[in-house]
mmCIF file of C-alpha atoms and ligand atoms in Angstrom:
data_model
loop_
_atom_site.group_PDB
_atom_site.id
_atom_site.type_symbol
_atom_site.label_atom_id
_atom_site.label_comp_id
_atom_site.label_asym_id
_atom_site.label_seq_id
_atom_site.Cartn_x
_atom_site.Cartn_y
_atom_site.Cartn_z
ATOM 1 C CA MET A 1 -10.928 -26.737 -0.775
ATOM 2 C CA ASN A 2 -9.288 -24.495 1.892
ATOM 3 C CA GLN A 3 -11.893 -21.721 2.801
ATOM 4 C CA ILE A 4 -9.159 -18.927 2.253
ATOM 5 C CA ILE A 5 -8.459 -20.255 -1.274
ATOM 6 C CA GLU A 6 -12.157 -20.738 -2.036
ATOM 7 C CA ARG A 7 -12.767 -17.014 -1.101
ATOM 8 C CA ILE A 8 -9.917 -15.806 -3.244
ATOM 9 C CA HIS A 9 -10.982 -17.856 -6.244
ATOM 10 C CA LYS A 10 -14.659 -16.825 -5.939
ATOM 11 C CA ALA A 11 -13.815 -13.027 -5.938
ATOM 12 C CA ALA A 12 -11.230 -13.631 -8.749
ATOM 13 C CA ASP A 13 -13.798 -15.321 -10.751
ATOM 14 C CA TYR A 14 -16.378 -12.508 -10.231
ATOM 15 C CA VAL A 15 -13.846 -9.875 -11.205
ATOM 16 C CA SER A 16 -12.612 -11.945 -14.201
ATOM 17 C CA ALA A 17 -16.078 -12.228 -15.637
ATOM 18 C CA LYS A 18 -16.568 -8.366 -15.276
ATOM 19 C CA ILE A 19 -13.524 -7.402 -17.199
ATOM 20 C CA GLY A 20 -13.659 -9.961 -20.001
ATOM 21 C CA ASP A 21 -10.203 -10.325 -21.754
ATOM 22 C CA MET A 22 -8.474 -7.423 -20.034
ATOM 23 C CA LYS A 23 -5.357 -8.778 -18.254
ATOM 24 C CA PRO A 24 -3.936 -6.463 -15.604
ATOM 25 C CA VAL A 25 -0.026 -6.395 -15.164
ATOM 26 C CA VAL A 26 0.111 -3.902 -12.349
ATOM 27 C CA GLY A 27 -1.845 -3.761 -9.231
ATOM 28 C CA ILE A 28 -2.126 -0.586 -7.261
ATOM 29 C CA VAL A 29 -3.274 0.001 -3.752
ATOM 30 C CA LEU A 30 -4.302 3.543 -3.160
ATOM 31 C CA GLY A 31 -4.061 4.697 0.517
ATOM 32 C CA SER A 32 -5.755 7.443 2.537
ATOM 33 C CA GLY A 33 -6.612 10.302 0.424
ATOM 34 C CA LEU A 34 -4.625 8.986 -2.601
ATOM 35 C CA GLY A 35 -7.669 7.476 -4.446
ATOM 36 C CA LYS A 36 -7.675 10.248 -7.103
ATOM 37 C CA LEU A 37 -4.983 8.482 -9.132
ATOM 38 C CA ALA A 38 -7.838 6.277 -10.120
ATOM 39 C CA ASP A 39 -9.411 9.144 -11.938
ATOM 40 C CA LYS A 40 -6.488 9.047 -14.433
ATOM 41 C CA ILE A 41 -7.158 5.413 -15.437
ATOM 42 C CA GLU A 42 -8.526 5.171 -18.945
ATOM 43 C CA ASP A 43 -11.370 3.231 -20.083
ATOM 44 C CA PRO A 44 -12.158 2.068 -16.474
ATOM 45 C CA VAL A 45 -14.343 -0.824 -15.348
ATOM 46 C CA VAL A 46 -15.371 0.189 -11.884
ATOM 47 C CA ILE A 47 -16.360 -2.667 -9.457
ATOM 48 C CA PRO A 48 -17.588 -1.445 -6.038
ATOM 49 C CA TYR A 49 -16.336 -3.700 -3.356
ATOM 50 C CA LYS A 50 -19.651 -4.451 -2.084
ATOM 51 C CA GLU A 51 -20.513 -6.441 -5.209
ATOM 52 C CA ILE A 52 -17.509 -8.495 -4.990
ATOM 53 C CA PRO A 53 -18.056 -11.858 -3.004
ATOM 54 C CA GLY A 54 -16.082 -11.825 0.209
ATOM 55 C CA PHE A 55 -14.922 -8.237 0.097
ATOM 56 C CA PRO A 56 -15.890 -6.136 3.029
ATOM 57 C CA VAL A 57 -16.694 -2.424 2.517
ATOM 58 C CA PRO A 58 -13.909 -0.098 3.868
ATOM 59 C CA THR A 59 -14.793 2.155 6.900
ATOM 60 C CA ALA A 60 -11.599 4.110 6.902
ATOM 61 C CA VAL A 61 -11.632 7.884 6.134
ATOM 62 C CA GLY A 62 -10.505 8.744 2.578
ATOM 63 C CA HIS A 63 -11.133 5.166 1.318
ATOM 64 C CA LYS A 64 -13.875 4.868 -1.251
ATOM 65 C CA GLY A 65 -14.240 1.096 -1.935
ATOM 66 C CA ASN A 66 -13.895 0.564 -5.628
ATOM 67 C CA LEU A 67 -11.682 -1.874 -7.741
ATOM 68 C CA ILE A 68 -10.910 -0.043 -10.983
ATOM 69 C CA ILE A 69 -9.452 -1.894 -13.999
ATOM 70 C CA GLY A 70 -8.301 0.036 -17.061
ATOM 71 C CA THR A 71 -5.143 1.522 -18.767
ATOM 72 C CA LEU A 72 -2.494 3.692 -17.084
ATOM 73 C CA GLY A 73 0.826 4.384 -18.490
ATOM 74 C CA GLY A 74 -0.010 2.214 -21.536
ATOM 75 C CA LYS A 75 -0.525 -0.893 -19.391
ATOM 76 C CA THR A 76 -3.599 -2.619 -18.043
ATOM 77 C CA VAL A 77 -3.859 -1.974 -14.398
ATOM 78 C CA ILE A 78 -6.069 -2.897 -11.588
ATOM 79 C CA ALA A 79 -6.339 -0.414 -8.733
ATOM 80 C CA MET A 80 -7.858 -0.544 -5.205
ATOM 81 C CA GLN A 81 -9.453 2.675 -4.391
ATOM 82 C CA GLY A 82 -9.303 2.167 -0.661
ATOM 83 C CA ARG A 83 -7.816 -0.639 1.343
ATOM 84 C CA PHE A 84 -8.739 -2.991 4.284
ATOM 85 C CA HIS A 85 -7.041 -2.310 7.524
ATOM 86 C CA TYR A 86 -6.350 -4.578 10.479
ATOM 87 C CA TYR A 87 -7.806 -1.772 12.739
ATOM 88 C CA GLU A 88 -11.090 -2.074 11.122
ATOM 89 C CA GLY A 89 -11.380 -5.429 12.522
ATOM 90 C CA ASN A 90 -10.654 -7.344 9.480
ATOM 91 C CA THR A 91 -8.486 -10.547 9.759
ATOM 92 C CA MET A 92 -5.204 -10.716 7.879
ATOM 93 C CA ASP A 93 -6.785 -12.912 5.267
ATOM 94 C CA VAL A 94 -9.235 -10.128 4.547
ATOM 95 C CA VAL A 95 -6.672 -7.535 4.675
ATOM 96 C CA THR A 96 -4.756 -9.325 1.971
ATOM 97 C CA LEU A 97 -7.572 -10.885 -0.029
ATOM 98 C CA PRO A 98 -7.336 -8.284 -2.922
ATOM 99 C CA ILE A 99 -3.667 -8.865 -3.382
ATOM 100 C CA ARG A 100 -4.276 -12.676 -3.895
ATOM 101 C CA VAL A 101 -7.171 -11.978 -6.133
ATOM 102 C CA MET A 102 -4.860 -9.749 -8.099
ATOM 103 C CA LYS A 103 -2.238 -12.548 -8.317
ATOM 104 C CA VAL A 104 -4.851 -14.976 -9.725
ATOM 105 C CA LEU A 105 -5.811 -12.293 -12.192
ATOM 106 C CA GLY A 106 -2.155 -12.161 -13.441
ATOM 107 C CA ILE A 107 -0.483 -9.163 -12.008
ATOM 108 C CA LYS A 108 3.378 -8.995 -12.087
ATOM 109 C CA TYR A 109 3.841 -5.875 -10.091
ATOM 110 C CA LEU A 110 2.236 -4.413 -6.988
ATOM 111 C CA PHE A 111 2.309 -0.606 -6.440
ATOM 112 C CA VAL A 112 1.415 0.319 -2.884
ATOM 113 C CA SER A 113 0.809 3.659 -1.081
ATOM 114 C CA ASN A 114 0.000 5.039 2.078
ATOM 115 C CA ALA A 115 -0.369 8.198 4.292
ATOM 116 C CA ALA A 116 2.352 8.089 7.052
ATOM 117 C CA GLY A 117 3.701 9.971 9.904
ATOM 118 C CA GLY A 118 7.281 11.236 9.391
ATOM 119 C CA VAL A 119 9.423 10.227 12.220
ATOM 120 C CA ASN A 120 12.646 11.146 10.473
ATOM 121 C CA PHE A 121 13.458 14.888 11.522
ATOM 122 C CA ASP A 122 14.199 15.723 7.796
ATOM 123 C CA PHE A 123 10.759 14.864 6.577
ATOM 124 C CA HIS A 124 7.844 17.293 6.262
ATOM 125 C CA VAL A 125 4.210 17.332 5.497
ATOM 126 C CA GLY A 126 3.685 16.656 1.878
ATOM 127 C CA ASP A 127 7.039 14.773 1.371
ATOM 128 C CA LEU A 128 6.943 11.561 -0.970
ATOM 129 C CA MET A 129 9.074 8.708 0.388
ATOM 130 C CA ILE A 130 10.018 5.793 -1.610
ATOM 131 C CA ILE A 131 9.817 2.780 0.748
ATOM 132 C CA THR A 132 13.292 1.099 0.662
ATOM 133 C CA ASP A 133 12.365 -1.512 3.547
ATOM 134 C CA HIS A 134 9.940 -2.008 6.469
ATOM 135 C CA ILE A 135 9.572 -3.076 9.950
ATOM 136 C CA ASN A 136 6.606 -5.007 10.821
ATOM 137 C CA HIS A 137 4.557 -4.760 13.958
ATOM 138 C CA LEU A 138 1.176 -6.020 12.609
ATOM 139 C CA PRO A 139 0.511 -9.658 12.658
ATOM 140 C CA ASN A 140 2.151 -11.539 9.834
ATOM 141 C CA PRO A 141 -0.467 -12.458 7.186
ATOM 142 C CA LEU A 142 1.238 -15.715 6.432
ATOM 143 C CA VAL A 143 0.692 -17.372 9.889
ATOM 144 C CA GLY A 144 -1.508 -20.473 9.448
ATOM 145 C CA PRO A 145 -1.395 -23.119 6.915
ATOM 146 C CA ASN A 146 0.695 -22.199 3.897
ATOM 147 C CA LEU A 147 -1.149 -21.620 0.727
ATOM 148 C CA GLU A 148 1.090 -23.647 -1.496
ATOM 149 C CA GLU A 149 -0.365 -22.500 -4.779
ATOM 150 C CA PHE A 150 0.866 -18.947 -3.930
ATOM 151 C CA GLY A 151 4.233 -19.425 -2.403
ATOM 152 C CA PRO A 152 6.762 -21.159 -0.158
ATOM 153 C CA ARG A 153 6.258 -21.665 3.666
ATOM 154 C CA PHE A 154 9.384 -19.427 4.516
ATOM 155 C CA PRO A 155 9.494 -16.757 1.900
ATOM 156 C CA ASP A 156 12.703 -14.579 1.401
ATOM 157 C CA MET A 157 12.258 -10.922 2.608
ATOM 158 C CA THR A 158 15.941 -9.923 1.754
ATOM 159 C CA ARG A 159 14.541 -7.567 -0.988
ATOM 160 C CA PRO A 160 10.958 -6.667 0.008
ATOM 161 C CA TYR A 161 10.953 -3.609 -2.421
ATOM 162 C CA ASP A 162 12.234 -4.121 -5.842
ATOM 163 C CA ARG A 163 15.578 -2.454 -6.452
ATOM 164 C CA LYS A 164 15.201 -1.804 -10.115
ATOM 165 C CA LEU A 165 11.859 -0.010 -9.551
ATOM 166 C CA MET A 166 13.304 2.092 -6.873
ATOM 167 C CA ALA A 167 16.070 3.145 -9.047
ATOM 168 C CA LYS A 168 13.834 3.791 -12.001
ATOM 169 C CA ALA A 169 11.499 5.877 -9.681
ATOM 170 C CA GLN A 170 14.181 7.978 -8.365
ATOM 171 C CA ALA A 171 15.563 8.677 -12.032
ATOM 172 C CA ILE A 172 12.096 9.589 -13.112
ATOM 173 C CA ALA A 173 11.527 11.852 -10.130
ATOM 174 C CA GLU A 174 14.691 13.788 -10.973
ATOM 175 C CA GLU A 175 13.843 14.057 -14.525
ATOM 176 C CA MET A 176 10.321 15.441 -13.493
ATOM 177 C CA GLY A 177 11.634 17.768 -10.894
ATOM 178 C CA ILE A 178 9.740 16.137 -8.189
ATOM 179 C CA GLU A 179 11.655 15.709 -4.793
ATOM 180 C CA VAL A 180 11.524 12.136 -3.215
ATOM 181 C CA ARG A 181 12.978 10.891 -0.068
ATOM 182 C CA LYS A 182 13.857 7.454 0.695
ATOM 183 C CA GLY A 183 13.317 5.339 3.929
ATOM 184 C CA VAL A 184 12.021 2.676 6.092
ATOM 185 C CA TYR A 185 8.212 2.326 6.794
ATOM 186 C CA PHE A 186 7.061 1.104 10.248
ATOM 187 C CA ALA A 187 3.691 -0.322 10.588
ATOM 188 C CA GLY A 188 1.714 -0.722 13.857
ATOM 189 C CA THR A 189 -1.956 -1.849 14.488
ATOM 190 C CA GLY A 190 -3.342 1.621 15.197
ATOM 191 C CA PRO A 191 -5.897 2.863 15.374
ATOM 192 C CA SER A 192 -4.679 5.207 18.309
ATOM 193 C CA TYR A 193 -1.743 7.389 17.044
ATOM 194 C CA GLU A 194 1.440 6.988 18.658
ATOM 195 C CA THR A 195 2.790 8.749 21.816
ATOM 196 C CA PRO A 196 5.843 10.982 21.651
ATOM 197 C CA ALA A 197 7.773 8.200 23.175
ATOM 198 C CA GLU A 198 6.695 5.541 20.622
ATOM 199 C CA TYR A 199 7.653 7.978 17.738
ATOM 200 C CA LYS A 200 11.002 8.347 19.274
ATOM 201 C CA TYR A 201 11.332 4.526 19.787
ATOM 202 C CA PHE A 202 10.480 3.973 16.098
ATOM 203 C CA ARG A 203 13.189 6.501 15.040
ATOM 204 C CA LEU A 204 15.694 4.656 17.234
ATOM 205 C CA ILE A 205 15.004 1.387 15.704
ATOM 206 C CA GLY A 206 15.538 2.723 12.139
ATOM 207 C CA ALA A 207 12.031 3.830 11.002
ATOM 208 C CA ASP A 208 11.664 6.934 8.895
ATOM 209 C CA ALA A 209 7.789 6.811 8.526
ATOM 210 C CA VAL A 210 5.072 5.266 10.373
ATOM 211 C CA GLY A 211 1.615 4.064 9.527
ATOM 212 C CA MET A 212 -1.040 1.248 10.080
ATOM 213 C CA SER A 213 -1.122 -0.592 6.772
ATOM 214 C CA THR A 214 0.754 -1.749 3.598
ATOM 215 C CA ILE A 215 3.180 -4.337 4.961
ATOM 216 C CA PRO A 216 0.607 -7.185 5.120
ATOM 217 C CA GLU A 217 -0.063 -6.680 1.467
ATOM 218 C CA VAL A 218 3.753 -6.373 0.668
ATOM 219 C CA ILE A 219 4.513 -9.735 2.611
ATOM 220 C CA VAL A 220 1.671 -11.590 0.650
ATOM 221 C CA ALA A 221 2.744 -10.114 -2.730
ATOM 222 C CA ARG A 222 6.368 -11.101 -2.023
ATOM 223 C CA HIS A 223 5.124 -14.641 -0.981
ATOM 224 C CA SER A 224 3.933 -15.112 -4.380
ATOM 225 C CA ASP A 225 6.876 -13.556 -6.196
ATOM 226 C CA ILE A 226 5.166 -10.060 -7.227
ATOM 227 C CA ALA A 227 7.760 -7.304 -7.693
ATOM 228 C CA VAL A 228 6.735 -4.365 -5.144
ATOM 229 C CA PHE A 229 7.076 -0.605 -5.410
ATOM 230 C CA GLY A 230 6.067 1.377 -2.332
ATOM 231 C CA MET A 231 5.617 5.070 -1.604
ATOM 232 C CA SER A 232 4.579 6.993 1.521
ATOM 233 C CA VAL A 233 3.182 10.460 1.717
ATOM 234 C CA ILE A 234 4.092 12.103 4.902
ATOM 235 C CA THR A 235 1.004 13.826 6.181
ATOM 236 C CA ASN A 236 2.215 14.624 9.735
ATOM 237 C CA GLU A 237 5.631 15.265 11.577
ATOM 238 C CA ALA A 238 5.862 12.635 14.205
ATOM 239 C CA HIS A 239 8.781 14.526 15.763
ATOM 240 C CA ASP A 240 7.950 14.264 19.364
ATOM 241 C CA ASP A 241 8.615 17.867 20.166
ATOM 242 C CA TYR A 242 5.114 19.370 19.706
ATOM 243 C CA ASP A 243 3.877 22.811 20.479
ATOM 244 C CA GLU A 244 1.743 23.060 23.694
ATOM 245 C CA ASP A 245 -1.603 22.987 21.722
ATOM 246 C CA TYR A 246 -0.657 20.372 19.094
ATOM 247 C CA VAL A 247 -3.237 17.629 18.667
ATOM 248 C CA ASN A 248 -2.540 14.719 16.278
ATOM 249 C CA ASP A 249 -6.003 13.440 15.284
ATOM 250 C CA GLY A 250 -5.672 12.569 11.633
ATOM 251 C CA ASP A 251 -7.670 15.734 10.414
ATOM 252 C CA ASP A 252 -4.627 16.756 8.438
ATOM 253 C CA VAL A 253 -3.890 13.199 6.962
ATOM 254 C CA VAL A 254 -6.506 13.382 4.098
ATOM 255 C CA ASN A 255 -5.816 17.143 3.184
ATOM 256 C CA ALA A 256 -2.074 16.598 3.086
ATOM 257 C CA ALA A 257 -2.364 13.308 1.238
ATOM 258 C CA ASP A 258 -4.697 14.986 -1.340
ATOM 259 C CA ALA A 259 -2.089 17.762 -2.031
ATOM 260 C CA ALA A 260 0.664 15.205 -2.678
ATOM 261 C CA ALA A 261 -1.589 12.738 -4.762
ATOM 262 C CA ASP A 262 -0.801 14.628 -8.015
ATOM 263 C CA LYS A 263 2.962 14.197 -7.662
ATOM 264 C CA MET A 264 2.532 10.514 -6.706
ATOM 265 C CA THR A 265 0.033 10.007 -9.743
ATOM 266 C CA VAL A 266 2.693 11.391 -12.184
ATOM 267 C CA LEU A 267 5.442 9.284 -10.644
ATOM 268 C CA PHE A 268 3.342 5.961 -10.651
ATOM 269 C CA THR A 269 2.212 6.756 -14.290
ATOM 270 C CA LYS A 270 5.626 7.102 -15.591
ATOM 271 C CA LEU A 271 7.033 4.217 -13.674
ATOM 272 C CA ILE A 272 4.300 1.988 -15.144
ATOM 273 C CA GLU A 273 5.161 3.383 -18.603
ATOM 274 C CA SER A 274 8.737 2.362 -18.208
ATOM 275 C CA LEU A 275 7.848 -1.322 -17.249
HETATM 276 N N1 HPA B 301 0.975 7.197 12.887
HETATM 277 C C1 HPA B 301 0.273 6.151 12.212
HETATM 278 N N2 HPA B 301 -0.307 6.089 11.162
HETATM 279 C C2 HPA B 301 -0.326 7.281 10.463
HETATM 280 C C3 HPA B 301 0.283 8.569 10.872
HETATM 281 C C4 HPA B 301 1.089 8.522 12.293
HETATM 282 O O1 HPA B 301 1.574 9.403 12.854
HETATM 283 N N3 HPA B 301 0.034 9.402 10.004
HETATM 284 C C5 HPA B 301 -0.675 8.919 8.942
HETATM 285 N N4 HPA B 301 -0.936 7.651 9.194
#
């Protein structure tokens, strides 16, 4: 058997044995500082990544490293409290391993979240952005032999983010009085933050927010026909018109994400309820 396939099934078998007859419908990836949504999951089964065969332990700040299975919005969900990044030295097979494990476990929907820099001049710290599309500057995770049991060699990316979910999320946000923005997410490798010229370049090519994650997971989810909803929390203004003494070192990222996490939790829960 292909080594990647073997790794996916080993991990899926392990999780499956732990959760018994629970059948997760929605997968959730919780980005930097957004892990507290997991506290709202009822009757949780918590599986530390370090127990799951083939899973690395995340090293990124604000990423705890648990898989949490339980009920949210009346549905069985499986949430990643912390993700694997390319900048940590993981291969793309590892970055996307949990998504394929979730696929084997039966999810139909994937909700992804991240902390991002707002390159759109109208965006401010603490804003929530529904991801409408993306621009990928990370390696494509589907390079290599195609995993036929998951999807086709050349998957369609015309609609990476599900239009019905986006419309529903916007309606829910309006109903709840939560302000949301919409925009294009750009991902680079990191781990250095961008230069002012790079932020400007990303804005010019059509990005609204910039980060170091998410797109590989989305590509792998779409490859295996999982419907995706994505949300960025704007944690810094990537506006390239800084004050003299401004330092962009990520210190504010986790704090800003923490403040916005409650709004995002409400939105995700209501959206899951509506599925
Ligand atoms: N750039 C890249 N990744 C990020 C940023 C940023 O400005 N903010 C939060 N994640």
